[in-house]
Every structure is written in structure tokens, then in C-alpha cells.
PDB file of C-alpha atoms in Angstrom:
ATOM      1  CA  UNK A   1     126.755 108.252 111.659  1.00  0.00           C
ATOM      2  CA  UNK A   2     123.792 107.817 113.817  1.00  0.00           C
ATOM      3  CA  UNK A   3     122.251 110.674 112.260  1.00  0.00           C
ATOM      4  CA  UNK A   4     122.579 109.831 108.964  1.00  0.00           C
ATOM      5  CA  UNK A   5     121.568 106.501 109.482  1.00  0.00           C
ATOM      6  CA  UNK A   6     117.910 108.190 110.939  1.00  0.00           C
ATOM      7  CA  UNK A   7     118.164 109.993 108.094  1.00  0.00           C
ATOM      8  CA  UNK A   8     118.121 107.431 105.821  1.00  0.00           C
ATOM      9  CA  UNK A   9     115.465 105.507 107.179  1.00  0.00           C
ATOM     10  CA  UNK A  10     113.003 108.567 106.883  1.00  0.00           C
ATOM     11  CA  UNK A  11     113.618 108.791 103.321  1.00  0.00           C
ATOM     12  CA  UNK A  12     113.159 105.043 102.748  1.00  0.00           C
ATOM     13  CA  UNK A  13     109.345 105.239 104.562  1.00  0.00           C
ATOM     14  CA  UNK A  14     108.906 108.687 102.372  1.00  0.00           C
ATOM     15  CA  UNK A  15     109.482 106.771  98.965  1.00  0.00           C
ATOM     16  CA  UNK A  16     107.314 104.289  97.457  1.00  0.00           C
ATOM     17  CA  UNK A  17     108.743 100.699  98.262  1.00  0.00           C
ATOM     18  CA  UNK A  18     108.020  99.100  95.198  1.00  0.00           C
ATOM     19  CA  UNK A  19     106.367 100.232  91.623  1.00  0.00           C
ATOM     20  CA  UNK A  20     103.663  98.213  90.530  1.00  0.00           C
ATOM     21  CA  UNK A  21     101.698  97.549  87.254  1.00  0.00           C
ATOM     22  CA  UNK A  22      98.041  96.267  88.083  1.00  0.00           C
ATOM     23  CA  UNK A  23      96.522  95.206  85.132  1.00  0.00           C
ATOM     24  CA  UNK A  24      92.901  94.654  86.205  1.00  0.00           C
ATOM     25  CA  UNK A  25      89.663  95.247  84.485  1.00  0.00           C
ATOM     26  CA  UNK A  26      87.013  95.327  87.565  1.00  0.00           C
ATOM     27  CA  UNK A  27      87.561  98.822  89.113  1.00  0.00           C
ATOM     28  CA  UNK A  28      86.040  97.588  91.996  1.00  0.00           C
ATOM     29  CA  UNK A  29      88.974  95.218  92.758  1.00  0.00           C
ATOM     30  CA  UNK A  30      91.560  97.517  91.050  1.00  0.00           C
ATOM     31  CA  UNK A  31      90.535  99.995  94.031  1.00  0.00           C
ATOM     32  CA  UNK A  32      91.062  97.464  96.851  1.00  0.00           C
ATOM     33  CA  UNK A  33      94.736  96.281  95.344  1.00  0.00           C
ATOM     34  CA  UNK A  34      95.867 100.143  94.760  1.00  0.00           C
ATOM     35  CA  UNK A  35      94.340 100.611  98.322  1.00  0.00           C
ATOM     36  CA  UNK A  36      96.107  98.073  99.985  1.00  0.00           C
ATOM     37  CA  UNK A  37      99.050  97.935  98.559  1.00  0.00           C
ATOM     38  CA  UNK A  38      99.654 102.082  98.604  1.00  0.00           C
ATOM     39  CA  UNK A  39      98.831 102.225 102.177  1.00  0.00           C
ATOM     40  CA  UNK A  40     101.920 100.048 102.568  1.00  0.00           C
ATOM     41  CA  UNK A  41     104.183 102.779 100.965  1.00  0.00           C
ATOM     42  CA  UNK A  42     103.916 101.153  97.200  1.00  0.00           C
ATOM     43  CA  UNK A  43     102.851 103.288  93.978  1.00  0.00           C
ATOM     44  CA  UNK A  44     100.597 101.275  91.933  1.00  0.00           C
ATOM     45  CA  UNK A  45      99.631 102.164  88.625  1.00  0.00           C
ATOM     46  CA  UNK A  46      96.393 100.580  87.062  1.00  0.00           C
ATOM     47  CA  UNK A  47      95.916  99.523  83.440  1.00  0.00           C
ATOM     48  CA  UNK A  48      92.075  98.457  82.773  1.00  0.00           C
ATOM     49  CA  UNK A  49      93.003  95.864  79.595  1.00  0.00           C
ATOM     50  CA  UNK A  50      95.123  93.704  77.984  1.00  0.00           C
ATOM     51  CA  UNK A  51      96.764  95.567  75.383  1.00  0.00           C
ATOM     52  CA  UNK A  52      96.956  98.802  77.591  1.00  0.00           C
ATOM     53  CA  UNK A  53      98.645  96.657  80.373  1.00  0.00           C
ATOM     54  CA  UNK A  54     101.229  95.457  77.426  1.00  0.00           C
ATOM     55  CA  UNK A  55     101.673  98.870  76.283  1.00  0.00           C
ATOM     56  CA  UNK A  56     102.879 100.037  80.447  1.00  0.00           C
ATOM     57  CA  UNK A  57     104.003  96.975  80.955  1.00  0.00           C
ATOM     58  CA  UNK A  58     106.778  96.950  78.171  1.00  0.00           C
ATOM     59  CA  UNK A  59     107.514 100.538  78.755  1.00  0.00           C
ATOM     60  CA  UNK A  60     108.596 100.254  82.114  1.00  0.00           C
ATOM     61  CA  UNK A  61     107.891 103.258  84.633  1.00  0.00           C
ATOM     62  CA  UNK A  62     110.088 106.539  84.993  1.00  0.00           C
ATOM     63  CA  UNK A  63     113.187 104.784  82.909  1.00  0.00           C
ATOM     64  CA  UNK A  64     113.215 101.392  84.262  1.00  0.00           C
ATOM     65  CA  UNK A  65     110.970  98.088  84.338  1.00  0.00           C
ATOM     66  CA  UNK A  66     108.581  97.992  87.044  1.00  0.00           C
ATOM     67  CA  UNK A  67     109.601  96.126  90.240  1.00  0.00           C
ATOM     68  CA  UNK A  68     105.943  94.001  90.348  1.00  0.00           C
ATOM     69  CA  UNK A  69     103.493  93.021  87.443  1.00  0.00           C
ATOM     70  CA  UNK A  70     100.031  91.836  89.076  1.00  0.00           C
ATOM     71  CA  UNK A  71      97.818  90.500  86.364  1.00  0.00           C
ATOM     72  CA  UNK A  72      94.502  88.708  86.141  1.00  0.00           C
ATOM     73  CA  UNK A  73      93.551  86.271  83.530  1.00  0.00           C
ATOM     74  CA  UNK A  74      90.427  87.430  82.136  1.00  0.00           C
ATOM     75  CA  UNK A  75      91.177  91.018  80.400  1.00  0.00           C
ATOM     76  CA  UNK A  76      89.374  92.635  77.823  1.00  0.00           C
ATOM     77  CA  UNK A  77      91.777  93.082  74.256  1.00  0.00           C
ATOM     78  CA  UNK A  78      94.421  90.631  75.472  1.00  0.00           C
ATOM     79  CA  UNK A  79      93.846  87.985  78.174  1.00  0.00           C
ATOM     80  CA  UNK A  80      96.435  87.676  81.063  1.00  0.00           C
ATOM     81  CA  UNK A  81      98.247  84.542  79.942  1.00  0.00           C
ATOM     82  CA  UNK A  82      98.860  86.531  76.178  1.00  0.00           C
ATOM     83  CA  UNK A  83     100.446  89.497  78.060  1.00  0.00           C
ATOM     84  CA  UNK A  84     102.896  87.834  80.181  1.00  0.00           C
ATOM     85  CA  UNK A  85     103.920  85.268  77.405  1.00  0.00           C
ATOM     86  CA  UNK A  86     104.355  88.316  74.826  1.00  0.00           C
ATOM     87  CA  UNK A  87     106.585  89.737  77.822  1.00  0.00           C
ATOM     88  CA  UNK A  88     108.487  86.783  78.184  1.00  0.00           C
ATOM     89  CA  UNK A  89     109.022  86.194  74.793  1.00  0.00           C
ATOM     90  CA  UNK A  90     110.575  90.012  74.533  1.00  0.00           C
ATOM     91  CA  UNK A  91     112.721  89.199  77.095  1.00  0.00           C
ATOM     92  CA  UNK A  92     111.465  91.447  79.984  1.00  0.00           C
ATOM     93  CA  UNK A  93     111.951  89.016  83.399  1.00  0.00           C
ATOM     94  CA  UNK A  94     109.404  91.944  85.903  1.00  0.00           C
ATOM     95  CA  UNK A  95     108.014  89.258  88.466  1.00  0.00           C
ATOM     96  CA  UNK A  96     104.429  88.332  87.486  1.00  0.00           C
ATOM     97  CA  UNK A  97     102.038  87.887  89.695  1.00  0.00           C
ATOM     98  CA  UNK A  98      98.368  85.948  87.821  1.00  0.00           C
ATOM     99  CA  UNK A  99      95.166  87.353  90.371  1.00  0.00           C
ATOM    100  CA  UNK A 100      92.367  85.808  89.315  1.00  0.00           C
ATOM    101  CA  UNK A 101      89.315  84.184  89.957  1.00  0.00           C
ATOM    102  CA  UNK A 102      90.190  80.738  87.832  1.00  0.00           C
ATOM    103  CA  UNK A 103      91.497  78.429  90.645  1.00  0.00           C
ATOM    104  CA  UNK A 104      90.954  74.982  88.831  1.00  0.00           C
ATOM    105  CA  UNK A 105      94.781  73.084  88.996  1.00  0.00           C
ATOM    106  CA  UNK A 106      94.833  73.689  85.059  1.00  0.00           C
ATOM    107  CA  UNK A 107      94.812  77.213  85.913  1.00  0.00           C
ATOM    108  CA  UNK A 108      97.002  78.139  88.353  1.00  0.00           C
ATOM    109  CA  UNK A 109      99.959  75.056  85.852  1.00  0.00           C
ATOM    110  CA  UNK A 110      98.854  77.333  82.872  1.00  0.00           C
ATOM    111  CA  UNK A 111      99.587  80.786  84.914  1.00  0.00           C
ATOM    112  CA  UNK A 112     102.752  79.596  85.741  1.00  0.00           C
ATOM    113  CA  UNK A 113     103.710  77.983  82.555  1.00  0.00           C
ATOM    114  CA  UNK A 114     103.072  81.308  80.983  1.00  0.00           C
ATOM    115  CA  UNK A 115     105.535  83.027  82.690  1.00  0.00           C
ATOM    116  CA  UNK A 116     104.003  83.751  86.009  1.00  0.00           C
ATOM    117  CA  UNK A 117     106.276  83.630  88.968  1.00  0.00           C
ATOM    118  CA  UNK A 118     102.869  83.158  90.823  1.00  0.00           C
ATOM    119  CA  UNK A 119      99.391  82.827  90.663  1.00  0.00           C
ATOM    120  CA  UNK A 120      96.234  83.902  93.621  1.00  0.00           C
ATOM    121  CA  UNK A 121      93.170  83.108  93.168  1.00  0.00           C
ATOM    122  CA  UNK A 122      90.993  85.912  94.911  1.00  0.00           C
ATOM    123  CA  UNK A 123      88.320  85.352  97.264  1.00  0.00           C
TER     124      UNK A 123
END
């Protein structure tokens, strides 16, 4: 029991934690984010747009919907707000996460009435 128990715990640090869509235009911040969040044991995947983050977003990852959706607001081909609404709308519930530099109150109410389940402004 013991053993297995070991066991099992060394396979959980081995395997990413969570699978996460980043969709993020500035390689410079998708870098950081797919830095920091894969040296904690998560696979992120990046989209650099709008429509390509719809397109991933929508068709999941290896057979199933991704566990995190981290999306900023201001995307080239479809802005952030567009994507999560046209993902809500389809029916697909992924947590959404808004990262973005607009940090006005109207903002972060907008984010959320989109669809987001939260919304960081970054530094």
C-alpha cells in the first residue's frame, strides 16, 4: 500500500497538472506565462490570435476540453471578449481567465460579463 501510494505520487509530479490554452499575442509575455506556469508542472499551449485561439480553444486538447483558458483582451482577428462569448454561446464551460492590460472597472464588469470566470490585469 505504502508503495503504491509513493508510486502514485511520482507519476502525479511526472504529468502535467493542468492543460492550458494561452491565447496571447505579445510573445514576450506569452514566454513569461508558458515559463511560469510549465515550471510548475503545467503544459501550456500558445495561440498568437483571436481566431487561432477559437480554433484550439473549441477543439479541446488530446480528446477533451482544456482544463484552463487564459485570454487577453486585445487580439489580433478576434478580440478576447468575442472568443469567450462565441465559447459560451457553443456551450463549452473551460474556466476563462481575461489577462490584460485594460484595468478600468468597465473592463474587468465587461470580462466577466463575457463569460470570464476572472479577469488580471498585468503589471
Amino acid at each position: 500500500m505504502i508503495l503504491r501510494s509513493v508510486h502514485d505520487r511520482t507519476d502525479a509530479m511526472t504529468q502535467p497538472s493542468l492543460a492550458i490554452l494561452l491565447v496571447e499575442d505579445d510573445e514576450l509575455t506569452a514566454n513569461l506565462v508558458r515559463a511560469a506556469l510549465g515550471a510548475e508542472g503545467h503544459l501550456v499551449a500558445v495561440a498568437g490570435d483571436g481566431r487561432e485561439g477559437l480554433l484550439r480553444a473549441a477543439a479541446g486538447h488530446e480528446g477533451r476540453a482544456w482544463d484552463l483558458l487564459i485570454v487577453d483582451r486585445m487580439l489580433p482577428g478576434l478580440d478576447g471578449l468575442a472568443l469567450v462569448r462565441t465559447l459560451r454561446g457553443a456551450g463549452l464551460s473551460m474556466p476563462a481567465l481575461f489577462l490584460t492590460a485594460l484595468g478600468g472597472i468597465d473592463d474587468r464588469v465587461e470580462g466577466l460579463r463575457a463569460g470570464g470566470d476572472d479577469y488580471l490585469v498585468k503589471p
